[in-house]
Amino acid sequence: MSCTSEEIAEKRRIAIERLNARKKCLESQTNSSGKATTERSNVLPAQAAAAAGANNKTPLTISTFYGGNQSSFGKSSSSFQTKRGSPALPYAKPAPKNATPSKVAPVFVRTVTCACSIVSDTRFVVETNGFNEQMIEIFKQIPSKSYEPNTKKWTFEMKDYSLLQERIATLNPHVVLGGIPKFVMQEFASGPKPKPSRICLNAIEPSIVESLLAFQKEGVAFAIDKGGRALIADEMGLGKTYQAIAVADFYQQDWPLLVCTTASTRDSWAHKIRQLLPHIPVHSIAALNSGQDYIGECRVLIASYSMMERCGEKLLDRGFGMLIFDESHTLKNFKAKCTTVAMALAKRARRVVLLSGTPALSRPVELFTQLQMLDGKFCSFKEYSTRYCAGKQSNFGWDATGQSNLAELNLLLARKFMIRRTKDEVMSELTEKNRETVVLDPSYLWTNEEVEGNMSSYAADYSTSKGRQREEALIKYYSVTAEAKAPAVCAYLKEVVKENKKFIVFAHHHVMLDAIEKSLSKQKVDFIRIDGSTRSDLRGALVERFQSKATCRAAVLSLKACNAGITLTAAHLVLFAELDWNPSTLAQAESRAHRIGQADNVTVRYLLAKKTADDIIWTMLQRKQETLSRVGLCNEDFSDASSVQAPCNAGNIEPFLNKSLSPGSGSRKGTLDGFVQRSSPAVPPKQQPTSSTKSKENACFDNFLSPDDDDDDLAGLEL
C-alpha cells in the first residue's frame, strides 16, 4: 500500500512525538528513583511506596512509553498542533528555535541584466539581455524615454539616471541594473561643454599663431582650456609639433621645458623650436646626449626616451614645470622603467602635453598610463580596466586585454583629455590615398621543396600551439617569411623601377632590407637607406637628399625606425615589403608621404605572399584596426584595399607542362626535357586550337625562354 506525502509527514511527526514523550518519562523516572532511595532509610516501605506513588502519578505503561493514551494513535496532539506553524515536510531538517530563516536566492528564476553606457553628452543607453514585462513598463514611465526598434535599445537623458536606478531596484533579483561608474557620471553631470575660446591665442608669439591653420588653433585652445594637460591625437601629418610649441609658449612662466621624443627626431625638434621661438636664446636650448651633460641653466631640454630613463633622477632634480611627450604611445607599458620615470616627472610638472597620432596601438588598456599622467586622480586601474577592457580575474591574475564600452570611452576621451582630427575632416584639399594589396609571384617564393616544407611546419606549429608558445611560433614564422619573400619582393621592385617615379619601401628584417638594397644597387638606382643603425645626425641629410634631388628615386626605410618623425612628400608610391603587428605603426608609416605638403595622390601597396605569415598578420591587423576605430583612435580601413596580382615576366608554363604529360610518356614529370620533346602533341579533331590561341602559346613560351639579366641573381639571392 502506498502512502501520500501528507500521510508520511503525519506518521513521521507522531514518531517524533513518541520519542520525545519517552525521553521525558525516563527523566522523571530517574528523578523519582533518586528521591525514593534517599528517603528509604527514614520511612517505612509502605510509606515509601505511597510517596513514590504520589510523586509519580503516571505509571510506566505501554501508553506512557508511546506518549499518551493509546486511543490517540494516528491523531495529532492538540498541544503539538498549536505549536507547529506549518505542516512538516518529509525528511526535512528541523529549523532551530528562535532562528530567522535566511533569504534564499531564486536559483531557478532567470535574471535580466541591464547594461548602461553613455552614447552622447546628454543621453545614455540601456541594453538588456532578456525580456521582463515590469521592466518595460518602468522604461515607458521614464519621461525622457526613447526606443530604437532597429537596435531594440532604450535611451534616456542623463537627468533621469537616478530615477531609473530607483525604480529598477524594486524588481531585484528579477532585474539587475549595471550602473555607470561614478567617475564617468561626474564628468558628464554638467551636460554639454562649449567650445574653448580662442582669446588665449593673443598671448602667444604672433609668428607662431600666423603659421597655424584654423584647426591647429582650435587644438591649441583646447589644450589651454584643459590647463595645459591634454592629449593632442591628430592624425599623422597634421602638425602636432606646431600646436605643442604654441601651447608651450603660452605657459612660458612654468618653464623649464622638457621635450621627450624618439632619438631620431631630437634634431628636428630643436630646429623647430629655434625657428618658431626666435626670442629664446640658442644657448638656452640643449639636447641631452649623455648622463654627464650639464642641464642646470637650460630653459628647453630635448631628450630621447632612453636618455630620460637613464637620467631620471637628474631630470627630477632639475624640476621641469612643463613636459611635452612626443609619440606618447611609447609609454603604454606601465611596468617599463621609462614609463615609471615619465609618471614621476608628470606628477611634479604643472603642464603636460602628450602628442601621438596613435595613442593606443592595439588595445584600450594602452591608454591608461597616458591618462594617468594627465590626471592621476581620475580613476584607478581596476576601475578603468573593468569598464573599458572587460577586466576579469583569471588563473594568471587580472586580465585587461579585452575591450568593452568603447563608444563611451571615445566620448570620455574627447570630453576630458583628447582632441583628435583626421585628414578627411580638416584637410579637404589634401590629396587622395589609395591602398592596394599585391599578391607576389609564387614562382619566386617556392624555389625548392625545403623552403615550402619549412613554411608548412611553422604554420602547423602556430595553429597547434597556444598562449606564449603561439606568439613565439608566429615570431619565428614571421622571420622565415621575410627570407622566403625577399626574391619575390626584389622581382616586383624591378617592375616598379620601370615606372620612373619616386617611391618608399618599408621593411622590418635586415635580411629583407639587405636584399632590397642589393637589388636596387644591381639596377643602378640612386636611393637612400635609413634603419636603426643610421646615426641621428645623418638622417636629416639623407631625408633632404631624397626630398630635393630628382635623381634619388627610392628610400629604403626600417619600419620601426622610420615610421615617425620624418617627411618624405617627394614620394608618391609607398611599398610595404613586410607587415607589422600593429595597424597604427603602418598608418604612421603611410603618413610619411601622405601629409601636409603632398601635391599628388599617394598609392600605398602591401606586398603579400600566400601561404606565409602574411595570411595570419593581415587578418590580425584588420581585427585590431576595427577595435581602435570604435574608440576613435584609428581612422584607417585596411579591409578596403584593392587586390592585384604581381606581374609575372616568365609567363605561365603550366599549360605546356600539362600537355607534355601524356599517359604513356617515359620522361620524368615536370622536367623541361619532357616539355621540349612533347610541346606539339597531336590535338583531337573536335578541339582544334585557333591561330590566336597558338600565337598566345608561342609568345608565352618565347617569353619563358627569353633570357633575363636578373633571373640568375634572384634565383641565387644570398639571404
PDB file of N, CA and C in Angstrom, residues 143-180:
ATOM      1  N   PRO A 143      10.251  59.869 -18.225  1.00  0.00           N
ATOM      2  CA  PRO A 143       9.837  60.961 -19.134  1.00  0.00           C
ATOM      3  C   PRO A 143      10.661  61.069 -20.411  1.00  0.00           C
ATOM      4  N   SER A 144      11.981  60.869 -20.311  1.00  0.00           N
ATOM      5  CA  SER A 144      12.847  61.089 -21.480  1.00  0.00           C
ATOM      6  C   SER A 144      13.101  59.829 -22.282  1.00  0.00           C
ATOM      7  N   LYS A 145      12.239  58.846 -22.192  1.00  0.00           N
ATOM      8  CA  LYS A 145      12.435  57.561 -22.858  1.00  0.00           C
ATOM      9  C   LYS A 145      12.472  57.731 -24.364  1.00  0.00           C
ATOM     10  N   SER A 146      13.218  56.828 -25.008  1.00  0.00           N
ATOM     11  CA  SER A 146      13.276  56.770 -26.461  1.00  0.00           C
ATOM     12  C   SER A 146      13.676  55.352 -26.853  1.00  0.00           C
ATOM     13  N   TYR A 147      12.865  54.729 -27.690  1.00  0.00           N
ATOM     14  CA  TYR A 147      13.109  53.337 -28.086  1.00  0.00           C
ATOM     15  C   TYR A 147      13.507  53.286 -29.554  1.00  0.00           C
ATOM     16  N   GLU A 148      14.581  52.540 -29.838  1.00  0.00           N
ATOM     17  CA  GLU A 148      15.059  52.374 -31.213  1.00  0.00           C
ATOM     18  C   GLU A 148      14.695  50.966 -31.685  1.00  0.00           C
ATOM     19  N   PRO A 149      13.708  50.838 -32.567  1.00  0.00           N
ATOM     20  CA  PRO A 149      13.262  49.494 -32.992  1.00  0.00           C
ATOM     21  C   PRO A 149      14.348  48.692 -33.697  1.00  0.00           C
ATOM     22  N   ASN A 150      15.218  49.362 -34.432  1.00  0.00           N
ATOM     23  CA  ASN A 150      16.239  48.626 -35.189  1.00  0.00           C
ATOM     24  C   ASN A 150      17.231  47.924 -34.263  1.00  0.00           C
ATOM     25  N   THR A 151      17.692  48.636 -33.253  1.00  0.00           N
ATOM     26  CA  THR A 151      18.671  48.056 -32.326  1.00  0.00           C
ATOM     27  C   THR A 151      18.033  47.467 -31.079  1.00  0.00           C
ATOM     28  N   LYS A 152      16.714  47.734 -30.872  1.00  0.00           N
ATOM     29  CA  LYS A 152      15.985  47.260 -29.693  1.00  0.00           C
ATOM     30  C   LYS A 152      16.644  47.738 -28.399  1.00  0.00           C
ATOM     31  N   LYS A 153      17.002  49.016 -28.387  1.00  0.00           N
ATOM     32  CA  LYS A 153      17.647  49.610 -27.220  1.00  0.00           C
ATOM     33  C   LYS A 153      16.846  50.818 -26.761  1.00  0.00           C
ATOM     34  N   TRP A 154      16.892  51.048 -25.449  1.00  0.00           N
ATOM     35  CA  TRP A 154      16.234  52.200 -24.850  1.00  0.00           C
ATOM     36  C   TRP A 154      17.282  53.233 -24.472  1.00  0.00           C
ATOM     37  N   THR A 155      17.002  54.494 -24.765  1.00  0.00           N
ATOM     38  CA  THR A 155      17.891  55.571 -24.373  1.00  0.00           C
ATOM     39  C   THR A 155      17.121  56.568 -23.508  1.00  0.00           C
ATOM     40  N   PHE A 156      17.843  57.193 -22.568  1.00  0.00           N
ATOM     41  CA  PHE A 156      17.238  58.156 -21.651  1.00  0.00           C
ATOM     42  C   PHE A 156      18.206  59.325 -21.464  1.00  0.00           C
ATOM     43  N   GLU A 157      17.686  60.420 -20.981  1.00  0.00           N
ATOM     44  CA  GLU A 157      18.532  61.563 -20.669  1.00  0.00           C
ATOM     45  C   GLU A 157      19.279  61.329 -19.362  1.00  0.00           C
ATOM     46  N   MET A 158      20.439  61.974 -19.236  1.00  0.00           N
ATOM     47  CA  MET A 158      21.280  61.759 -18.062  1.00  0.00           C
ATOM     48  C   MET A 158      20.571  62.167 -16.777  1.00  0.00           C
ATOM     49  N   LYS A 159      19.676  63.147 -16.833  1.00  0.00           N
ATOM     50  CA  LYS A 159      18.998  63.615 -15.627  1.00  0.00           C
ATOM     51  C   LYS A 159      18.055  62.565 -15.042  1.00  0.00           C
ATOM     52  N   ASP A 160      17.640  61.584 -15.830  1.00  0.00           N
ATOM     53  CA  ASP A 160      16.723  60.544 -15.354  1.00  0.00           C
ATOM     54  C   ASP A 160      17.451  59.279 -14.919  1.00  0.00           C
ATOM     55  N   TYR A 161      18.761  59.335 -14.818  1.00  0.00           N
ATOM     56  CA  TYR A 161      19.514  58.127 -14.466  1.00  0.00           C
ATOM     57  C   TYR A 161      19.190  57.664 -13.041  1.00  0.00           C
ATOM     58  N   SER A 162      19.138  58.602 -12.086  1.00  0.00           N
ATOM     59  CA  SER A 162      18.837  58.231 -10.692  1.00  0.00           C
ATOM     60  C   SER A 162      17.423  57.683 -10.572  1.00  0.00           C
ATOM     61  N   LEU A 163      16.485  58.278 -11.286  1.00  0.00           N
ATOM     62  CA  LEU A 163      15.103  57.794 -11.256  1.00  0.00           C
ATOM     63  C   LEU A 163      15.007  56.375 -11.782  1.00  0.00           C
ATOM     64  N   LEU A 164      15.717  56.080 -12.851  1.00  0.00           N
ATOM     65  CA  LEU A 164      15.702  54.730 -13.405  1.00  0.00           C
ATOM     66  C   LEU A 164      16.327  53.734 -12.426  1.00  0.00           C
ATOM     67  N   GLN A 165      17.388  54.136 -11.754  1.00  0.00           N
ATOM     68  CA  GLN A 165      18.013  53.260 -10.772  1.00  0.00           C
ATOM     69  C   GLN A 165      17.040  52.889  -9.653  1.00  0.00           C
ATOM     70  N   GLU A 166      16.334  53.869  -9.131  1.00  0.00           N
ATOM     71  CA  GLU A 166      15.417  53.621  -8.011  1.00  0.00           C
ATOM     72  C   GLU A 166      14.292  52.672  -8.413  1.00  0.00           C
ATOM     73  N   ARG A 167      13.735  52.850  -9.573  1.00  0.00           N
ATOM     74  CA  ARG A 167      12.589  52.030  -9.977  1.00  0.00           C
ATOM     75  C   ARG A 167      13.012  50.616 -10.380  1.00  0.00           C
ATOM     76  N   ILE A 168      14.170  50.487 -11.013  1.00  0.00           N
ATOM     77  CA  ILE A 168      14.624  49.144 -11.388  1.00  0.00           C
ATOM     78  C   ILE A 168      15.023  48.354 -10.149  1.00  0.00           C
ATOM     79  N   ALA A 169      15.447  49.038  -9.087  1.00  0.00           N
ATOM     80  CA  ALA A 169      15.847  48.348  -7.855  1.00  0.00           C
ATOM     81  C   ALA A 169      14.689  47.589  -7.232  1.00  0.00           C
ATOM     82  N   THR A 170      13.459  48.008  -7.472  1.00  0.00           N
ATOM     83  CA  THR A 170      12.301  47.304  -6.913  1.00  0.00           C
ATOM     84  C   THR A 170      12.067  45.951  -7.567  1.00  0.00           C
ATOM     85  N   LEU A 171      12.673  45.707  -8.709  1.00  0.00           N
ATOM     86  CA  LEU A 171      12.488  44.430  -9.411  1.00  0.00           C
ATOM     87  C   LEU A 171      13.590  43.426  -9.094  1.00  0.00           C
ATOM     88  N   ASN A 172      14.498  43.774  -8.227  1.00  0.00           N
ATOM     89  CA  ASN A 172      15.575  42.866  -7.853  1.00  0.00           C
ATOM     90  C   ASN A 172      14.990  41.664  -7.093  1.00  0.00           C
ATOM     91  N   PRO A 173      15.376  40.415  -7.340  1.00  0.00           N
ATOM     92  CA  PRO A 173      16.505  39.975  -8.174  1.00  0.00           C
ATOM     93  C   PRO A 173      16.133  39.608  -9.604  1.00  0.00           C
ATOM     94  N   HIS A 174      14.889  39.885  -9.997  1.00  0.00           N
ATOM     95  CA  HIS A 174      14.480  39.511 -11.355  1.00  0.00           C
ATOM     96  C   HIS A 174      15.142  40.385 -12.412  1.00  0.00           C
ATOM     97  N   VAL A 175      15.417  41.647 -12.077  1.00  0.00           N
ATOM     98  CA  VAL A 175      16.072  42.570 -12.988  1.00  0.00           C
ATOM     99  C   VAL A 175      17.209  43.251 -12.236  1.00  0.00           C
ATOM    100  N   VAL A 176      18.405  43.225 -12.822  1.00  0.00           N
ATOM    101  CA  VAL A 176      19.585  43.836 -12.206  1.00  0.00           C
ATOM    102  C   VAL A 176      20.116  44.904 -13.159  1.00  0.00           C
ATOM    103  N   LEU A 177      20.388  46.093 -12.624  1.00  0.00           N
ATOM    104  CA  LEU A 177      20.870  47.217 -13.422  1.00  0.00           C
ATOM    105  C   LEU A 177      22.374  47.381 -13.234  1.00  0.00           C
ATOM    106  N   GLY A 178      23.130  47.255 -14.330  1.00  0.00           N
ATOM    107  CA  GLY A 178      24.562  47.520 -14.299  1.00  0.00           C
ATOM    108  C   GLY A 178      24.810  49.000 -14.513  1.00  0.00           C
ATOM    109  N   GLY A 179      25.170  49.699 -13.452  1.00  0.00           N
ATOM    110  CA  GLY A 179      25.237  51.149 -13.485  1.00  0.00           C
ATOM    111  C   GLY A 179      26.466  51.700 -14.170  1.00  0.00           C
ATOM    112  N   ILE A 180      26.478  53.011 -14.313  1.00  0.00           N
ATOM    113  CA  ILE A 180      27.611  53.747 -14.890  1.00  0.00           C
ATOM    114  C   ILE A 180      28.539  54.137 -13.746  1.00  0.00           C
TER     115      ILE A 180
END
